[in-house]
Coordinates of C-alpha atoms in Angstrom, one line a residue:
M14 CA 0.0 0.0 0.0
T15 CA 1.1 3.6 -0.6
A16 CA 0.9 6.2 2.0
P17 CA -1.7 8.9 1.4
E18 CA -0.6 12.2 0.1
T19 CA -0.4 15.2 2.3
D20 CA -3.8 16.9 2.8
T21 CA -3.3 20.4 1.7
S22 CA -6.9 21.4 1.7
T23 CA -7.9 24.7 3.3
T24 CA -10.1 24.7 6.4
E25 CA -12.7 27.2 7.5
V26 CA -10.3 28.9 9.9
D27 CA -8.1 29.8 7.0
T28 CA -10.6 32.0 5.2
E29 CA -8.7 35.3 5.5
T30 CA -5.4 33.6 4.7
L31 CA -6.9 32.1 1.6
R32 CA -8.4 35.5 0.6
A33 CA -4.9 37.0 0.9
R34 CA -3.4 34.1 -1.1
V35 CA -6.0 34.6 -3.9
L36 CA -5.4 38.3 -4.0
A37 CA -1.7 37.9 -4.1
S38 CA -1.9 35.3 -6.9
L39 CA -4.2 37.4 -9.0
T40 CA -2.1 40.5 -8.5
T41 CA 1.2 38.7 -9.3
A42 CA -0.4 37.5 -12.5
R43 CA -1.7 40.9 -13.5
D44 CA 1.6 42.6 -12.8
R45 CA 3.3 40.1 -15.2
T46 CA 0.6 40.6 -17.8
T47 CA 1.2 44.3 -17.6
L48 CA 4.9 43.9 -18.0
L49 CA 4.5 41.7 -21.1
T50 CA 2.1 44.1 -22.8
T51 CA 3.6 47.5 -22.0
C52 CA 7.2 46.8 -23.0
V53 CA 6.4 47.0 -26.7
E54 CA 4.6 49.5 -28.9
E55 CA 1.1 49.0 -30.2
P56 CA 2.1 47.5 -33.6
D57 CA 3.9 44.7 -31.7
L58 CA 0.8 44.1 -29.6
T59 CA -1.6 43.8 -32.6
A60 CA 0.8 41.9 -34.9
Q61 CA 0.9 38.1 -35.2
H62 CA 4.6 37.2 -34.7
S63 CA 4.0 33.6 -35.6
P64 CA 1.0 31.6 -36.9
L65 CA 1.5 29.4 -33.9
M66 CA 0.7 32.3 -31.5
S67 CA -2.0 34.8 -31.0
P68 CA -1.4 38.6 -31.2
L69 CA -0.5 39.8 -27.7
V70 CA -3.6 42.0 -27.6
W71 CA -5.8 38.9 -28.0
D72 CA -4.3 37.3 -25.0
L73 CA -4.8 40.4 -23.0
A74 CA -8.5 40.7 -23.6
H75 CA -9.0 36.9 -23.4
I76 CA -7.5 36.9 -19.9
G77 CA -10.1 39.5 -18.9
N78 CA -12.9 37.7 -20.6
Q79 CA -12.2 34.4 -18.9
E80 CA -12.0 36.2 -15.5
E81 CA -15.3 37.8 -16.1
L82 CA -16.9 34.5 -17.3
W83 CA -15.8 32.4 -14.3
L84 CA -15.6 34.8 -11.4
L85 CA -18.1 37.6 -12.1
R86 CA -20.7 35.5 -13.9
A87 CA -20.3 32.0 -12.7
I88 CA -19.4 32.8 -9.1
G89 CA -20.8 36.3 -8.6
G90 CA -24.0 35.9 -10.7
R91 CA -23.3 39.2 -12.4
D92 CA -24.7 40.2 -15.8
A93 CA -22.3 40.1 -18.8
M94 CA -20.3 43.2 -19.2
R95 CA -19.5 42.8 -22.9
P96 CA -21.4 39.8 -24.2
E97 CA -20.7 40.7 -27.8
I98 CA -17.0 39.8 -27.4
D99 CA -17.4 36.4 -25.8
S100 CA -17.1 34.6 -29.2
L101 CA -14.0 36.7 -30.2
Y102 CA -12.1 35.4 -27.2
D103 CA -13.3 31.8 -27.2
A104 CA -10.1 29.8 -27.8
F105 CA -12.0 26.9 -29.3
E106 CA -14.0 28.9 -31.7
H107 CA -11.1 30.7 -33.4
P108 CA -7.7 29.0 -34.0
R109 CA -4.7 31.1 -33.4
A110 CA -3.9 31.6 -37.1
E111 CA -7.3 33.3 -37.6
R112 CA -7.2 35.7 -34.6
P113 CA -5.5 38.6 -36.3
S114 CA -8.4 38.9 -38.7
L115 CA -11.0 39.2 -36.0
P116 CA -12.4 42.6 -34.8
L117 CA -10.4 42.5 -31.6
L118 CA -10.5 45.2 -28.9
P119 CA -7.6 47.6 -29.6
P120 CA -4.9 47.7 -26.9
A121 CA -6.2 50.6 -24.8
E122 CA -9.7 49.2 -24.8
A123 CA -8.5 45.7 -23.9
R124 CA -6.5 47.1 -21.0
R125 CA -9.6 49.1 -19.7
Y126 CA -11.8 46.0 -20.0
A127 CA -9.4 43.8 -18.1
A128 CA -8.9 46.4 -15.5
E129 CA -12.6 46.9 -15.0
V130 CA -13.1 43.2 -14.6
R131 CA -10.3 43.0 -12.1
G132 CA -11.8 45.8 -10.0
R133 CA -15.1 44.1 -9.8
V134 CA -13.4 40.8 -9.0
T135 CA -11.6 42.4 -6.1
D136 CA -14.9 43.6 -4.7
L137 CA -16.3 40.1 -5.1
L138 CA -13.3 38.6 -3.4
A139 CA -13.8 40.8 -0.4
G140 CA -17.1 39.0 0.4
A141 CA -16.2 35.5 -0.8
D142 CA -16.6 32.6 1.7
F143 CA -15.1 29.8 -0.4
H144 CA -17.8 27.3 0.4
G145 CA -20.9 25.9 -1.1
T146 CA -19.9 24.5 -4.6
R147 CA -17.0 22.8 -6.2
L148 CA -16.2 26.1 -7.9
T149 CA -16.0 28.1 -4.7
E150 CA -14.6 25.5 -2.3
A151 CA -11.1 26.5 -1.2
G152 CA -11.2 29.3 -3.7
F153 CA -10.8 26.9 -6.6
A154 CA -12.3 29.2 -9.3
F155 CA -10.1 32.1 -8.2
G156 CA -7.0 29.8 -8.3
M157 CA -8.0 28.4 -11.7
I158 CA -8.2 32.0 -13.0
A159 CA -4.8 32.9 -11.5
Q160 CA -3.3 29.8 -13.1
H161 CA -5.0 30.6 -16.4
E162 CA -3.6 34.1 -16.5
Q163 CA -0.1 32.9 -15.7
Q164 CA -0.4 30.2 -18.4
H165 CA -1.2 33.0 -20.9
D166 CA 1.7 35.0 -19.5
E167 CA 4.0 32.1 -20.4
T168 CA 2.4 32.0 -23.9
M169 CA 3.0 35.7 -24.3
L170 CA 6.6 35.2 -23.2
I171 CA 6.9 32.6 -26.0
T172 CA 5.6 35.2 -28.4
H173 CA 8.2 37.6 -27.2
Q174 CA 10.9 35.0 -27.9
L175 CA 9.4 34.5 -31.5
R176 CA 9.2 38.3 -32.0
K177 CA 11.8 39.8 -34.3
G178 CA 13.5 43.0 -33.1
P179 CA 15.7 44.3 -30.4
Q180 CA 15.6 43.3 -26.7
V181 CA 12.7 44.7 -24.7
L182 CA 12.6 42.4 -21.7
T183 CA 15.4 42.2 -19.1
A184 CA 16.0 40.2 -16.0
P185 CA 19.0 39.2 -13.9
D186 CA 20.8 36.0 -14.8
P187 CA 20.6 33.1 -12.4
E188 CA 23.2 33.0 -9.6
P189 CA 26.4 31.4 -10.9
A190 CA 26.5 27.8 -9.8
P191 CA 29.7 25.6 -9.4
L192 CA 30.1 23.0 -12.1
F193 CA 28.0 20.0 -11.1
T194 CA 30.2 17.0 -10.4
G195 CA 27.7 14.7 -8.8
P196 CA 26.5 11.4 -10.1
A197 CA 25.1 11.5 -13.7
E198 CA 22.1 9.4 -12.8
V199 CA 20.1 8.2 -9.8
L200 CA 18.4 4.9 -9.1
V201 CA 14.7 5.2 -8.3
P202 CA 13.5 2.1 -6.4
G203 CA 10.6 0.1 -7.9
G204 CA 7.3 -0.4 -6.2
P205 CA 4.0 1.5 -5.8
F206 CA 3.6 5.2 -5.1
T207 CA 0.7 7.7 -5.1
M208 CA 0.4 9.5 -8.4
G209 CA -1.8 12.6 -8.9
T210 CA -3.7 14.4 -6.2
S211 CA -7.1 14.5 -4.5
A212 CA -6.1 17.0 -1.8
E213 CA -4.4 19.9 -3.6
P214 CA -7.1 22.5 -3.6
W215 CA -6.2 24.3 -6.8
A216 CA -5.2 21.2 -8.8
L217 CA -6.8 20.9 -12.2
D218 CA -8.9 18.1 -13.4
N219 CA -6.2 16.2 -15.3
E220 CA -4.1 16.0 -12.1
R221 CA -6.9 14.1 -10.3
P222 CA -7.6 11.8 -8.6
A223 CA -4.8 10.4 -6.5
H224 CA -4.2 6.7 -7.4
A225 CA -1.7 4.0 -6.9
R226 CA 0.9 3.4 -9.6
E227 CA 3.5 0.7 -9.8
V228 CA 6.8 1.3 -11.5
A229 CA 9.8 -1.0 -12.0
P230 CA 13.2 0.3 -10.7
F231 CA 14.8 2.7 -13.1
W232 CA 17.7 5.1 -13.5
I233 CA 17.0 8.8 -14.2
D234 CA 19.4 11.7 -15.1
T235 CA 20.3 13.7 -12.1
T236 CA 20.0 16.9 -14.2
P237 CA 18.3 17.8 -17.4
V238 CA 20.3 17.2 -20.6
T239 CA 22.7 20.1 -21.3
N240 CA 23.5 22.1 -24.4
A241 CA 27.0 20.6 -24.4
A242 CA 25.6 17.0 -24.3
Y243 CA 23.0 17.8 -27.0
Q244 CA 25.7 19.4 -29.1
A245 CA 27.6 16.1 -29.0
F246 CA 24.6 14.4 -30.5
I247 CA 24.5 17.0 -33.3
E248 CA 28.3 16.7 -34.0
D249 CA 27.9 12.9 -34.1
G250 CA 25.5 13.2 -37.0
G251 CA 22.4 12.8 -34.9
Y252 CA 20.2 14.7 -37.3
D253 CA 21.5 12.7 -40.3
T254 CA 21.1 9.2 -38.8
E255 CA 17.7 7.8 -39.4
R256 CA 18.0 4.9 -36.9
W257 CA 17.7 7.3 -33.9
W258 CA 14.4 8.7 -35.0
T259 CA 10.8 7.4 -35.1
P260 CA 9.4 7.3 -38.6
E261 CA 7.3 10.3 -37.9
G262 CA 10.1 12.2 -36.3
W263 CA 12.5 11.5 -39.2
A264 CA 9.9 12.6 -41.7
H265 CA 9.3 15.8 -39.8
I266 CA 12.9 16.9 -39.4
K267 CA 13.6 16.1 -43.1
Q268 CA 10.5 17.9 -44.3
H269 CA 11.4 21.0 -42.3
A270 CA 15.2 20.8 -42.6
I271 CA 15.7 20.8 -38.9
S272 CA 19.3 20.3 -37.8
A273 CA 19.6 21.9 -34.4
P274 CA 17.3 23.3 -31.6
L275 CA 15.1 26.2 -32.5
F276 CA 16.9 29.6 -32.4
W277 CA 20.3 28.0 -32.8
R278 CA 22.7 28.7 -35.7
R279 CA 26.2 27.8 -36.4
D280 CA 28.8 30.5 -36.7
G281 CA 32.1 29.0 -37.9
G282 CA 33.1 26.6 -35.2
R283 CA 30.6 27.7 -32.5
W284 CA 26.9 27.7 -31.9
L285 CA 24.9 30.9 -31.3
R286 CA 21.3 31.3 -30.2
R287 CA 18.8 34.1 -30.2
R288 CA 17.2 34.8 -26.8
F289 CA 14.6 37.5 -26.4
G290 CA 16.3 39.8 -29.0
L291 CA 19.9 39.0 -28.0
T292 CA 22.3 36.8 -29.9
E293 CA 24.7 35.0 -27.7
A294 CA 27.0 31.9 -27.6
V295 CA 25.1 28.8 -26.6
P296 CA 26.0 28.2 -22.9
P297 CA 27.3 24.6 -22.6
D298 CA 26.2 24.0 -19.0
E299 CA 22.5 25.1 -19.4
P300 CA 19.7 22.6 -20.0
V301 CA 19.0 22.4 -23.7
L302 CA 15.9 24.4 -24.7
H303 CA 13.5 24.6 -27.6
V304 CA 13.6 21.0 -28.7
C305 CA 10.6 19.0 -29.7
W306 CA 9.6 15.5 -28.5
Y307 CA 11.0 13.9 -31.6
E308 CA 14.4 15.5 -30.9
A309 CA 14.4 14.5 -27.3
D310 CA 13.4 10.9 -28.1
A311 CA 16.2 10.7 -30.8
Y312 CA 18.8 12.0 -28.4
A313 CA 17.8 9.5 -25.8
R314 CA 18.1 6.6 -28.3
W315 CA 21.5 7.9 -29.5
A316 CA 22.6 8.0 -25.8
G317 CA 21.5 4.4 -25.3
R318 CA 18.7 5.5 -23.1
R319 CA 15.0 6.5 -23.3
L320 CA 12.6 9.2 -22.1
P321 CA 11.1 8.6 -18.7
T322 CA 7.4 7.7 -18.6
E323 CA 5.2 10.3 -16.9
A324 CA 4.7 7.9 -13.9
E325 CA 8.5 7.5 -13.6
W326 CA 9.0 11.3 -13.7
E327 CA 6.4 11.9 -11.0
K328 CA 7.8 9.1 -8.8
A329 CA 11.3 10.7 -9.1
A330 CA 9.8 14.1 -8.3
R331 CA 7.4 13.3 -5.4
H332 CA 8.1 9.9 -3.8
D333 CA 10.1 9.9 -0.5
P334 CA 11.5 6.4 -0.1
A335 CA 12.1 7.0 3.6
T336 CA 8.4 7.5 4.3
S337 CA 6.7 6.0 1.2
R338 CA 4.8 9.3 0.9
S339 CA 4.2 11.4 -2.2
M340 CA 5.1 15.0 -1.5
R341 CA 3.9 18.2 -3.2
Y342 CA 7.3 19.0 -4.6
P343 CA 10.7 17.3 -4.7
W344 CA 11.9 19.2 -1.6
G345 CA 8.8 18.6 0.4
D346 CA 5.4 20.2 0.9
A347 CA 6.5 23.9 1.2
D348 CA 5.6 26.3 -1.6
P349 CA 8.4 27.0 -4.0
A350 CA 11.0 29.6 -2.8
P351 CA 13.8 31.1 -4.8
E352 CA 16.3 28.6 -3.4
H353 CA 14.2 25.7 -4.7
A354 CA 13.7 26.4 -8.4
N355 CA 13.9 28.8 -11.3
L356 CA 10.3 29.9 -11.7
G357 CA 8.2 32.9 -12.3
Q358 CA 10.2 34.7 -15.1
R359 CA 12.6 35.7 -12.3
H360 CA 15.2 35.0 -14.9
L361 CA 14.9 34.8 -18.7
R362 CA 16.9 31.6 -19.1
P363 CA 17.5 28.3 -17.4
A364 CA 20.0 28.0 -14.6
A365 CA 23.1 25.8 -15.1
A366 CA 22.5 22.1 -14.8
G367 CA 22.9 21.0 -11.2
S368 CA 21.7 24.3 -9.7
Y369 CA 19.3 24.6 -6.7
P370 CA 20.5 21.8 -4.4
A371 CA 17.9 22.9 -1.9
G372 CA 15.2 21.8 -4.5
A373 CA 16.6 18.3 -5.0
S374 CA 14.4 15.3 -4.4
P375 CA 15.1 12.9 -1.5
L376 CA 17.2 10.8 -3.9
G377 CA 19.2 13.8 -5.1
V378 CA 17.5 14.4 -8.5
R379 CA 17.8 18.1 -9.3
Q380 CA 15.8 20.7 -11.2
L381 CA 12.7 18.6 -11.6
I382 CA 10.7 21.8 -11.0
G383 CA 11.5 24.9 -13.1
D384 CA 14.2 25.8 -15.7
V385 CA 12.7 23.7 -18.6
W386 CA 9.6 21.7 -19.3
E387 CA 10.6 18.1 -19.6
W388 CA 9.2 15.8 -22.3
T389 CA 8.2 12.4 -21.2
A390 CA 7.5 9.2 -23.2
S391 CA 3.8 9.3 -22.3
D392 CA 0.7 10.2 -24.2
F393 CA -1.7 12.6 -22.5
L394 CA -4.3 10.3 -21.0
P395 CA -6.8 10.6 -18.1
Y396 CA -6.1 9.1 -14.8
P397 CA -8.4 6.3 -13.5
G398 CA -11.6 7.9 -12.1
F399 CA -11.0 11.2 -14.1
Q400 CA -13.9 13.6 -14.1
A401 CA -13.9 16.7 -16.3
F402 CA -14.3 19.9 -14.2
P403 CA -15.3 22.6 -14.6
Y404 CA -15.5 22.1 -18.4
K405 CA -14.4 19.3 -20.7
E406 CA -12.4 21.6 -23.0
Y407 CA -9.7 22.1 -20.4
S408 CA -8.3 18.6 -20.6
E409 CA -10.7 16.0 -21.9
V410 CA -10.7 17.0 -25.6
F411 CA -6.9 16.7 -25.7
F412 CA -6.6 13.2 -24.4
G413 CA -5.2 10.6 -26.8
S414 CA -2.0 9.8 -28.7
D415 CA -1.7 13.2 -30.5
H416 CA -0.2 14.9 -27.4
K417 CA 2.8 14.1 -25.3
V418 CA 3.1 15.0 -21.7
L419 CA 5.6 17.5 -20.3
R420 CA 6.4 17.9 -16.7
G421 CA 8.1 20.2 -14.2
G422 CA 7.6 23.7 -15.5
S423 CA 10.1 26.1 -16.8
F424 CA 11.7 29.5 -15.9
A425 CA 8.6 31.0 -17.5
V426 CA 6.1 29.2 -15.2
D427 CA 4.7 30.9 -12.1
P428 CA 4.7 28.8 -8.9
V429 CA 0.9 29.0 -8.8
A430 CA 0.8 27.0 -12.1
C431 CA 3.5 24.5 -11.2
R432 CA 3.6 21.6 -8.8
G433 CA 4.7 18.0 -8.6
T434 CA 1.4 16.8 -10.1
F435 CA 1.0 19.5 -12.7
R436 CA 0.6 18.1 -16.3
N437 CA 1.4 20.0 -19.5
W438 CA 0.9 18.6 -23.0
D439 CA 1.6 19.5 -26.5
Y440 CA 2.1 18.1 -30.0
P441 CA 5.4 16.2 -30.4
I442 CA 6.5 18.7 -33.1
R443 CA 6.3 21.8 -30.9
R444 CA 9.6 23.6 -30.3
Q445 CA 8.7 27.2 -29.5
I446 CA 7.7 26.2 -26.0
F447 CA 10.4 26.3 -23.2
S448 CA 11.0 22.5 -23.5
G449 CA 13.9 20.3 -22.7
F450 CA 14.2 16.8 -21.2
R451 CA 16.2 14.3 -19.2
T452 CA 16.7 10.7 -20.0
A453 CA 16.2 7.4 -18.1
R454 CA 16.9 3.7 -18.4
S455 CA 15.5 0.6 -16.9
E456 CA 17.6 -1.1 -14.2
A457 CA 19.7 -3.9 -15.6
V458 CA 18.2 -7.3 -14.7

């Protein structure tokens, strides 16, 4: 039997603490949205910088519209403020490539709308009691909206990376870390563990419910794969050797002439990359970034390894062998702090591999949270007992073999939208996302 996960639900005596947490989460998200939409001129807000992404001004109004729909209307019972714009900002009605042609709110009007919604939500929050329905219990709907805005902030940061032009965003680099000289891999014992959560109050539907999983013993990389290690794959002809690739991956890289991570280019005998308007030498000790699932899988095959399954990744990240308990994070149950992980756009790059020893798992695996999203071998599928909530379009419509699971978050993810159970997913061809990986292998019999 596996031990139950920690109960992190909020009790009635915590109402004021919860109200403060909700307000802080919403404020942090809005401050970041403001930064990402005021650092460029209006033409950059209304332009589509890639057909994969929305114009920044669409994200800005969509954030406000979702907040109005779920908090003012669904929770507060208020009348619609701008019912005529609902369809414009419905992500399922209009694919990203079509959004520039829509009659979107111009930037100033989008800002006013989002600000007015937030003002009314702040008034609503002052009287919220966080009880009565699944949406209100423990502030779930407020937490969902804070996570939603932060997820769009990450999307807007991706748009900034795709944007052509000079640097407009700045942030300090991560603290320099000594070269990591620890073991290259860690053995994770086999056996059962508790995967997913039924107790985390703001967990989304695809993270639920908690359930027992059994995994065989396996080895996993202590740190994410670095640029230097990935460069060795390139120099060894990795992109020219069909046997490392799945048939679909080989066809994709040949069709699109892919020969290195996105934003890399060779300059004589060295590799350069473009990062938020800057061109710089590729740092050898950082986790590799902007690779698709096919690239991660091919590298793992070349290295004589494989990608970890989603269950293996979560066991490495949450299971404490000493107590047989699944924790919220690799370091325990405490919320992320700066010494634990590179999160929240505090930096605009990953930290060096091996950083954040305080954030290591009980077995010593590092950087499982933050820095880069990590591709896993698994398709995005529901857990046993899954129930769609509060709407099936959040997760259910994406289940299947079309999407691969990513875990752990990146430097662009806010702590409110990142935990040991959080699941991200995307098509295996996607490279604009802040994605890297680590590899695994089964224990030799």
